Short mmCIF file of C-alpha atoms in Angstrom, two decimals:
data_model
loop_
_atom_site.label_atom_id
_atom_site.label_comp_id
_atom_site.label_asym_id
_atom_site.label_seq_id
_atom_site.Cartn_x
_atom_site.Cartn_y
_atom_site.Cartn_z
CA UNK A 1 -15.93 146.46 122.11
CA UNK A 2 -15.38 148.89 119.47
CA UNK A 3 -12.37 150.24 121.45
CA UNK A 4 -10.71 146.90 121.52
CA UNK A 5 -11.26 146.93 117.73
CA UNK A 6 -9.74 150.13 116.93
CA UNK A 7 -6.81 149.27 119.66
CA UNK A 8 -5.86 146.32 117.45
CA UNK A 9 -6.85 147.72 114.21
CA UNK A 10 -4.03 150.70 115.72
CA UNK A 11 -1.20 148.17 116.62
CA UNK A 12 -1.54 145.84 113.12
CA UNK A 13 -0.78 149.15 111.00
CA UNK A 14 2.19 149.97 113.46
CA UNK A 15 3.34 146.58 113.28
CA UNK A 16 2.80 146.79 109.44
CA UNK A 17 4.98 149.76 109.12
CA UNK A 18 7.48 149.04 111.18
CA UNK A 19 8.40 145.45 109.00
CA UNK A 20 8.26 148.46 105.90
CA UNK A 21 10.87 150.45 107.69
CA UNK A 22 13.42 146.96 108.54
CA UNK A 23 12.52 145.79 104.99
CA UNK A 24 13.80 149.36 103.73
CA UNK A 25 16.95 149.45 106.24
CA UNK A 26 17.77 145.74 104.95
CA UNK A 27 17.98 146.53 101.19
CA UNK A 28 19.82 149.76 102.12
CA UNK A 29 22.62 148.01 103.96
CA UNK A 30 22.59 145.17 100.97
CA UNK A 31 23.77 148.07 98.66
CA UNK A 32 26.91 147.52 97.80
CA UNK A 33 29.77 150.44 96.14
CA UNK A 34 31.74 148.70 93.38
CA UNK A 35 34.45 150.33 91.00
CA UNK A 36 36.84 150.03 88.01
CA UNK A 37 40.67 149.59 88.33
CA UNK A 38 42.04 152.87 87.16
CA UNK A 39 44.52 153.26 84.09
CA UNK A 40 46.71 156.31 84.78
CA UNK A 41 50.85 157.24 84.24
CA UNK A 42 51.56 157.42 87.99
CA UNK A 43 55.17 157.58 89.99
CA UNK A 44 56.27 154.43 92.37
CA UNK A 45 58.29 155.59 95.44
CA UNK A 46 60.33 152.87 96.83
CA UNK A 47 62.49 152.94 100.09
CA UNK A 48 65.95 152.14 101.13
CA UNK A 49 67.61 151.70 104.46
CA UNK A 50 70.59 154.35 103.57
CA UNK A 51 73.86 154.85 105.45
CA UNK A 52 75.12 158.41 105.51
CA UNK A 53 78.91 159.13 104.93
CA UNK A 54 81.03 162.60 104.24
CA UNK A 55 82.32 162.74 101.25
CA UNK A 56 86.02 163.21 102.96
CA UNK A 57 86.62 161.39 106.41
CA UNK A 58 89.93 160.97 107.48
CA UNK A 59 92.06 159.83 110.31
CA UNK A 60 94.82 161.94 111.76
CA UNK A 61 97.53 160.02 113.18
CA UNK A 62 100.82 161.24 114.52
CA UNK A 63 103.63 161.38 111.76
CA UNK A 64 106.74 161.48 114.48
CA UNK A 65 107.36 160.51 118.12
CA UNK A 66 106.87 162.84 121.07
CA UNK A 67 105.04 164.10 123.57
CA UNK A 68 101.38 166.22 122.84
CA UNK A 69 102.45 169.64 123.73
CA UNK A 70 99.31 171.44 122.21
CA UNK A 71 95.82 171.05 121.00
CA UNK A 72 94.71 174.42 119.62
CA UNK A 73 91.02 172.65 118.96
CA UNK A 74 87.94 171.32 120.37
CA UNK A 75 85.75 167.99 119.54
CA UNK A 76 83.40 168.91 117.09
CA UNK A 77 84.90 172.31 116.21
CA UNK A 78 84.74 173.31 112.80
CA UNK A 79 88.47 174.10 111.36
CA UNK A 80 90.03 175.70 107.73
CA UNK A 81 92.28 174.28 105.46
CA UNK A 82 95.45 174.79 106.75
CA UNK A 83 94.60 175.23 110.67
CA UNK A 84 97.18 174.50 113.21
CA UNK A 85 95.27 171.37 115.50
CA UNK A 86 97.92 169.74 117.00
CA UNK A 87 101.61 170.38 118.10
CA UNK A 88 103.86 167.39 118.83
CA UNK A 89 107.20 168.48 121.02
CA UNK A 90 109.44 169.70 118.66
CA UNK A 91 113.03 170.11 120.46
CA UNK A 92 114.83 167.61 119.13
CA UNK A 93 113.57 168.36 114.92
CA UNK A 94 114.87 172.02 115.91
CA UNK A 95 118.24 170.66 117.07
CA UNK A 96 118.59 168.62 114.18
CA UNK A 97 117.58 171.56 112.01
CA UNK A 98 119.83 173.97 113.31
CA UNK A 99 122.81 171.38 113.03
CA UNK A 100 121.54 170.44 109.33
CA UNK A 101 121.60 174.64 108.61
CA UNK A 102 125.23 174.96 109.97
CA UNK A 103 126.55 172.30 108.24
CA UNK A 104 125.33 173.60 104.85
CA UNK A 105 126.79 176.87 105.69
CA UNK A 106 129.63 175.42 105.86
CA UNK A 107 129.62 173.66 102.76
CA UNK A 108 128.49 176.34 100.93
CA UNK A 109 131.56 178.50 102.15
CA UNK A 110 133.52 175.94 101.29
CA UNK A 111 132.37 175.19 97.68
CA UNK A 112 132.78 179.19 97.55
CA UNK A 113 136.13 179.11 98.63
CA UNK A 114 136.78 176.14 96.25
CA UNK A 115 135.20 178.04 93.20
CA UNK A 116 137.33 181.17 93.70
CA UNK A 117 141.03 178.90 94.06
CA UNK A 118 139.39 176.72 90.90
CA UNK A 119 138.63 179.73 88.90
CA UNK A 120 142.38 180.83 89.49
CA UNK A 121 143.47 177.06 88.77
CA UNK A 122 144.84 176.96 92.03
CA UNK A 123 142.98 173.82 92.42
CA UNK A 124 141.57 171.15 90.21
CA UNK A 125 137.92 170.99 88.79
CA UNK A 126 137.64 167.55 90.87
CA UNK A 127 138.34 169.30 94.02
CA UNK A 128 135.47 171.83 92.85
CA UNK A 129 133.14 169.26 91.87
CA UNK A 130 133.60 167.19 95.63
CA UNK A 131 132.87 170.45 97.65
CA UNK A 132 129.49 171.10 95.51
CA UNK A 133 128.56 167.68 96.46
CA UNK A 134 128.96 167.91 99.96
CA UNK A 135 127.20 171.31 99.43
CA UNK A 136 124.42 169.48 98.11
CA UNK A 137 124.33 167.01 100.35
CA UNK A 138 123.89 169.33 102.98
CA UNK A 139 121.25 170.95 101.56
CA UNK A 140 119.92 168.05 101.15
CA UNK A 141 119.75 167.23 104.93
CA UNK A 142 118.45 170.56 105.85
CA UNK A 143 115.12 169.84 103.81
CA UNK A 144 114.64 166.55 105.35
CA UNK A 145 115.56 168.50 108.85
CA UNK A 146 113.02 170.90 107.75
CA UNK A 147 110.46 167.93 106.67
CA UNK A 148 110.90 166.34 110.32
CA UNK A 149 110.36 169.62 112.28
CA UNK A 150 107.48 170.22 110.22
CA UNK A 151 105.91 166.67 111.07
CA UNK A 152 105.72 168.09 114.77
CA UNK A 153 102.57 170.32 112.95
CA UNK A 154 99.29 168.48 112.72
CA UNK A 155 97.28 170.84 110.99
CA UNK A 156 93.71 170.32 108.79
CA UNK A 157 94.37 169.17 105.00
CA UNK A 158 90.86 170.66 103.98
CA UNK A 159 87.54 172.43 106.17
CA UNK A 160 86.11 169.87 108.05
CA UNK A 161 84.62 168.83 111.38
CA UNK A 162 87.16 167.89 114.56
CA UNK A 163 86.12 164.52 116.12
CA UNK A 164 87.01 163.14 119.67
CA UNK A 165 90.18 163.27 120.65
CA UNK A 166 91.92 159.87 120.97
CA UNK A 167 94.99 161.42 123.21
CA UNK A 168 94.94 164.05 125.52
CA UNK A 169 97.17 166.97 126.33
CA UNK A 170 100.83 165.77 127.71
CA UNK A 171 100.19 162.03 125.94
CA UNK A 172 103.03 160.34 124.43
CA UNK A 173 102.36 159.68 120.97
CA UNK A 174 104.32 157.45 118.32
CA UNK A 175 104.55 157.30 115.06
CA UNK A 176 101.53 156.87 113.80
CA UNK A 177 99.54 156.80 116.59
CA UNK A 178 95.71 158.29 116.13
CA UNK A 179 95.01 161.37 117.28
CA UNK A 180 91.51 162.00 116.07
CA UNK A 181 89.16 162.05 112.66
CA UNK A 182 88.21 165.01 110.56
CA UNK A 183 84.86 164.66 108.25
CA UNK A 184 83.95 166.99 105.41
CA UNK A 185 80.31 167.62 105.61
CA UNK A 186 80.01 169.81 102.79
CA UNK A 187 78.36 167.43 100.87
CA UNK A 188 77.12 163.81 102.22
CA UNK A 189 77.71 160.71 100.05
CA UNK A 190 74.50 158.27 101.16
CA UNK A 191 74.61 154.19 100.27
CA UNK A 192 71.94 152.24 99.55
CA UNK A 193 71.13 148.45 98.48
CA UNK A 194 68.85 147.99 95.25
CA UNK A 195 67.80 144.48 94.74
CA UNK A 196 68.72 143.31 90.94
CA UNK A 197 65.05 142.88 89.76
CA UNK A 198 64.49 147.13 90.97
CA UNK A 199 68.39 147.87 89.65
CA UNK A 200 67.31 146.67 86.05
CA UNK A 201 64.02 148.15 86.39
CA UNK A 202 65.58 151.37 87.27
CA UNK A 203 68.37 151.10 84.31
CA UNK A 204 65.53 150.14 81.80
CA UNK A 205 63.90 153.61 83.18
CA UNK A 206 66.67 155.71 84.03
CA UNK A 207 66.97 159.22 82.26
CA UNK A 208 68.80 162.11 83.39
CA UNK A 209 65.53 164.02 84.11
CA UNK A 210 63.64 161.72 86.70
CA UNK A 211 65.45 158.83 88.24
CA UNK A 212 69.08 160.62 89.14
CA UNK A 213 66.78 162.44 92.35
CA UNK A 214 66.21 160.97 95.30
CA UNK A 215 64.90 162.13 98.26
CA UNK A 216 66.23 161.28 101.89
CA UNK A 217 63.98 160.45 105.09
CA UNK A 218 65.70 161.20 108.32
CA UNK A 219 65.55 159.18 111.60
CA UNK A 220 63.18 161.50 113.00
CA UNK A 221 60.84 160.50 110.00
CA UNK A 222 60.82 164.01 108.58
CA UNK A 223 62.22 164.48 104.88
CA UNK A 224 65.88 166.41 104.15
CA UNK A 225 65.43 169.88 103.36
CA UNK A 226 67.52 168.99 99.79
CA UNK A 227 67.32 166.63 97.15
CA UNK A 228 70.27 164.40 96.43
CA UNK A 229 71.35 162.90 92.94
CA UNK A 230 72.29 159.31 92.31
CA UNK A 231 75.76 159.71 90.74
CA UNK A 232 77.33 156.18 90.89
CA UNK A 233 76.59 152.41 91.47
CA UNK A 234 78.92 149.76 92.27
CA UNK A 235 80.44 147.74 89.76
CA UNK A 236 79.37 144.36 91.51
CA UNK A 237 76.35 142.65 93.09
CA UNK A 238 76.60 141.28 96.24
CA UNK A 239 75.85 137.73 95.47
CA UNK A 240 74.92 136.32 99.20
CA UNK A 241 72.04 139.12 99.61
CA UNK A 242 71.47 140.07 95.59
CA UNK A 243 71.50 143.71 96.05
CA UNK A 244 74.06 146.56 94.20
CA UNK A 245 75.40 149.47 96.13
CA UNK A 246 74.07 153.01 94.57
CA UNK A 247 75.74 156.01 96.11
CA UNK A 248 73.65 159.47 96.23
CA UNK A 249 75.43 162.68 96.56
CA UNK A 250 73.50 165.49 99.11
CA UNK A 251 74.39 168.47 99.39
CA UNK A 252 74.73 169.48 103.51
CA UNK A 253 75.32 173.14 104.08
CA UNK A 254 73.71 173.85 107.02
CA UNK A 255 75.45 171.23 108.32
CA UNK A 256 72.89 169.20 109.65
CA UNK A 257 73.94 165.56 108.84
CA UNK A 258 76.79 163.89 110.14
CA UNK A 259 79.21 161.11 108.89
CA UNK A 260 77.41 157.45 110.38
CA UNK A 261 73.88 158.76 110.37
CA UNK A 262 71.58 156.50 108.68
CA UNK A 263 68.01 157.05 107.09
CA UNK A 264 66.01 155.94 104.35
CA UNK A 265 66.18 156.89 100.58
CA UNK A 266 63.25 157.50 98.88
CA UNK A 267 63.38 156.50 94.83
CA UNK A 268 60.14 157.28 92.59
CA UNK A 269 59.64 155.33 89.32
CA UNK A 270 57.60 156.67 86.66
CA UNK A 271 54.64 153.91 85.22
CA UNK A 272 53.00 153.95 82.25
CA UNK A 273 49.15 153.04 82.07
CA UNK A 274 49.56 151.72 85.83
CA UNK A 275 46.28 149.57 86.64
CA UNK A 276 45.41 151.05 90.47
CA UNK A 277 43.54 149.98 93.00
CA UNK A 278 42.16 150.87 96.69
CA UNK A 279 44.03 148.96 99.15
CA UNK A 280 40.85 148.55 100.92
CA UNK A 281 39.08 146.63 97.86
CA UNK A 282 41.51 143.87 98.54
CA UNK A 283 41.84 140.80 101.34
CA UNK A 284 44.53 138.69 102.07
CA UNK A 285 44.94 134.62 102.11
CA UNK A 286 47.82 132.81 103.09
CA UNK A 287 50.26 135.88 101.85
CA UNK A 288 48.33 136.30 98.50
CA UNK A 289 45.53 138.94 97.22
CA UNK A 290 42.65 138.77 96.10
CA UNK A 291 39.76 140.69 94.72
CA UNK A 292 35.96 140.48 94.63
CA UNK A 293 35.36 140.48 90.65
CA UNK A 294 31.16 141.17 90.50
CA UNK A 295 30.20 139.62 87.01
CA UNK A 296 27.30 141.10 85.28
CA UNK A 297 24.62 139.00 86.47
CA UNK A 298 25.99 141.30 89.75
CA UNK A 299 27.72 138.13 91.22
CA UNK A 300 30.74 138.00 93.15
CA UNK A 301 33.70 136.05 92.52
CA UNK A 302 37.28 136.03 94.60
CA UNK A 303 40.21 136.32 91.57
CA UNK A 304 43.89 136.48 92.61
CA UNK A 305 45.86 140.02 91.88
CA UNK A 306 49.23 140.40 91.54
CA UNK A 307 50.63 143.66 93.60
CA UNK A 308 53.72 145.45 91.59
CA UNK A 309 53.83 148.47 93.84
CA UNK A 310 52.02 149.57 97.01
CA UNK A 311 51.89 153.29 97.65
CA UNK A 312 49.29 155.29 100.23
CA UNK A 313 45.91 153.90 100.07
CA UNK A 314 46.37 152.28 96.95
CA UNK A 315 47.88 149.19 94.63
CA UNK A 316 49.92 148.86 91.40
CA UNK A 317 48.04 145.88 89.75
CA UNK A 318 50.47 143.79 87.49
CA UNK A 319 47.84 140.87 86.87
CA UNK A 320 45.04 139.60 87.53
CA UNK A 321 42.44 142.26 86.57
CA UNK A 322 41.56 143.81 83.34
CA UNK A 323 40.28 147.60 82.88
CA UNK A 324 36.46 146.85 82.71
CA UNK A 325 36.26 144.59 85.61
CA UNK A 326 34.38 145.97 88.49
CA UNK A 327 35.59 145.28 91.91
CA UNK A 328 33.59 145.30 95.12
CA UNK A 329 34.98 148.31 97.14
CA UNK A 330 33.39 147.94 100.48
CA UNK A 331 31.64 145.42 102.71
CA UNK A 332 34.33 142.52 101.91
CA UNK A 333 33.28 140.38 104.99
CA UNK A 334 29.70 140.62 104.06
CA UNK A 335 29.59 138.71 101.39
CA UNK A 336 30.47 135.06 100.19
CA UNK A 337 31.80 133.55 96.89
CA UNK A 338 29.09 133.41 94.40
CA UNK A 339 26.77 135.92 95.86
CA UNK A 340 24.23 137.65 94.03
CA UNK A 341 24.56 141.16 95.58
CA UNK A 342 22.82 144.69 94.84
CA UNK A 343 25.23 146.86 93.89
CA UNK A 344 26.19 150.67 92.88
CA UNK A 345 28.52 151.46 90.69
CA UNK A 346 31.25 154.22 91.33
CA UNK A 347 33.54 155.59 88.88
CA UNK A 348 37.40 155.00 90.09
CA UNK A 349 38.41 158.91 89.20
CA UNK A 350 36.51 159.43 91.90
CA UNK A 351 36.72 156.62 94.64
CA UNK A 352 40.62 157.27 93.98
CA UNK A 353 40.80 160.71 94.20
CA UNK A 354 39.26 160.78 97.59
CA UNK A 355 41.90 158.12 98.62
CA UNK A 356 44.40 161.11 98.28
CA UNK A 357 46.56 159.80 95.63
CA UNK A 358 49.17 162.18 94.18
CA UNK A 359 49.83 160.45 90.65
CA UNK A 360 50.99 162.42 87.47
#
């Protein structure tokens, strides 16, 4: 009998202590992390779908009639100022040249002849004057002989980049028939669309110091190796999409982007006294955000935020929240409106900085 007293007497304090332990777990997992919106002079970055254009790209197009006789390039070669590319038959430009040279030979031994009688009055200053205007005139069609022949010469107007060839070795061309592209990659000329509301934001903020540099995300999703500098925008919006064209200048000199490429611009705004939060303190309904606000009788109340900026981990707060309000951080979906919750408070220095914000 007394072992059937101690056996129970054993099981009621294990049964007594194990309701202690749940009790202990429950008010642990009822503790709830709450914070502070954070006032600090941060930096928005904002993206831009960005097409990428050199700042010279040309077409080459045949200037006279004939057939291709020689391409002393390759597509995608890089050529000098100057370079012979391509060489259009000239035969017929040299026959008209060398006819255009003997002819003003001849005229000019005939104004010299003319000169010498006129200088003896032989003959009259009117004869003189006619054989120096057919001299003229003949050296007048030699240059444009000369102009003609030289036409048959395709060569590069500045260093650049050979594209594909649009004719091929033996082609007939015309006049002004296509025979490739040449880009200047030197530098790289990127566009990008700024809606009004961030154009007059960026002109209210603009100095020369900050908001000229912009940074440019590639395709692959890795960042240019150099910074570019906004240098113009276009005089007009677009008024069926409400955006304005800025141009950013790059410079390229490895070469490693290419007239058509597109990417994304990256533009930071400076903001003063910025009210941030943790993206994760927030929750979404029907495309709007709200906030638990926790009152100090510790209860919680939904309020609607207005988001100016989102950036890694965190919000930009425009409205809705006020420096001294303390948010519920965690632990969203445990709780209901007008809760009375147990709560620890966290200061937002520090639930930001492990967040990995970069703010200055």
């Amino acid at each position: 009998m007394k072992k059937i007293v101690m056996l129970m007497s054993l099981c009621a304090l294990l049964f007594h202590a194990g309701c202690e332990s749940k009790h202990e777990e429950k008010e642990e997992e009822t503790e709830f992390r709450v914070t502070s919106p954070l006032e600090k002079d941060t930096l928005i970055t904002r993206e831009y779908v960005s097409q990428i254009r050199s700042i010279s790209h040309i077409e080459l197009r045949a200037l006279e009639k004939g057939y291709l006789q020689k391409i002393f390039v390759d597509e995608g070669q890089f050529v000098k100022k100057g370079q012979l590319m391509f060489q259009i038959m000239p035969m017929l430009y040299q026959a008209e040249q060398q006819k255009a040279q003997a002819e003003a030979n001849f005229a000019e031994i005939e104004f010299k002849n003319t000169k010498s009688l006129a200088d003896s009055n032989v003959v009259s200053k009117n004869e003189l004057a006619l054989a120096k205007a057919k001299f003229d005139k003949a050296k007048a069609e030699l240059s444009l002989a000369k102009v003609h022949l030289g036409f048959t010469e395709i060569r590069a107007p500045f260093d650049g980049i050979m594209d594909r060839f649009q004719v091929r070795l033996g082609s007939l061309v015309d006049e002004g028939d296509l025979l490739s592209t040449l880009s200047d990659n030197s530098k790289m000329w990127v566009y990008f669309n700024v809606p009004e509301a961030e154009y007059l934001e960026y002109k209210t903020k603009a100095t020369k110091d900050n908001l000229s540099k912009v940074n440019l995300l590639m395709a692959n999703n890795k960042l240019f190796g150099y910074t570019g500098v906004v240098e113009t925008i276009e005089a007009d919006f677009n008024n069926e999409t409400g955006n304005i064209a800025f141009r950013a200048t790059f410079p390229n000199p490895k070469g490693l982007l290419r007239h058509g490429e597109t990417g994304n611009v990256r533009m930071s705004l400076p903001l003063k006294n910025a009210m941030i939060i943790p993206q994760k303190a927030t929750f979404e309904v029907l495309e709007k955000k709200y906030v638990y606000v926790v009152d100090k009788d510790d209860v919680v109340r939904s309020r609607e935020v207005t988001i100016a900026a989102e950036m890694p981990h965190i919000f930009v707060v425009s409205s809705g929240l006020k420096k001294d309000d303390r948010i519920l951080l965690e632990g969203l979906r445990q709780v209901k409106e007008n809760e009375k919750i147990h709560c620890k408070f966290e200061k937002p220095e520090t639930v930001i900085s492990h967040l990995g914000l970069y703010a200055e």
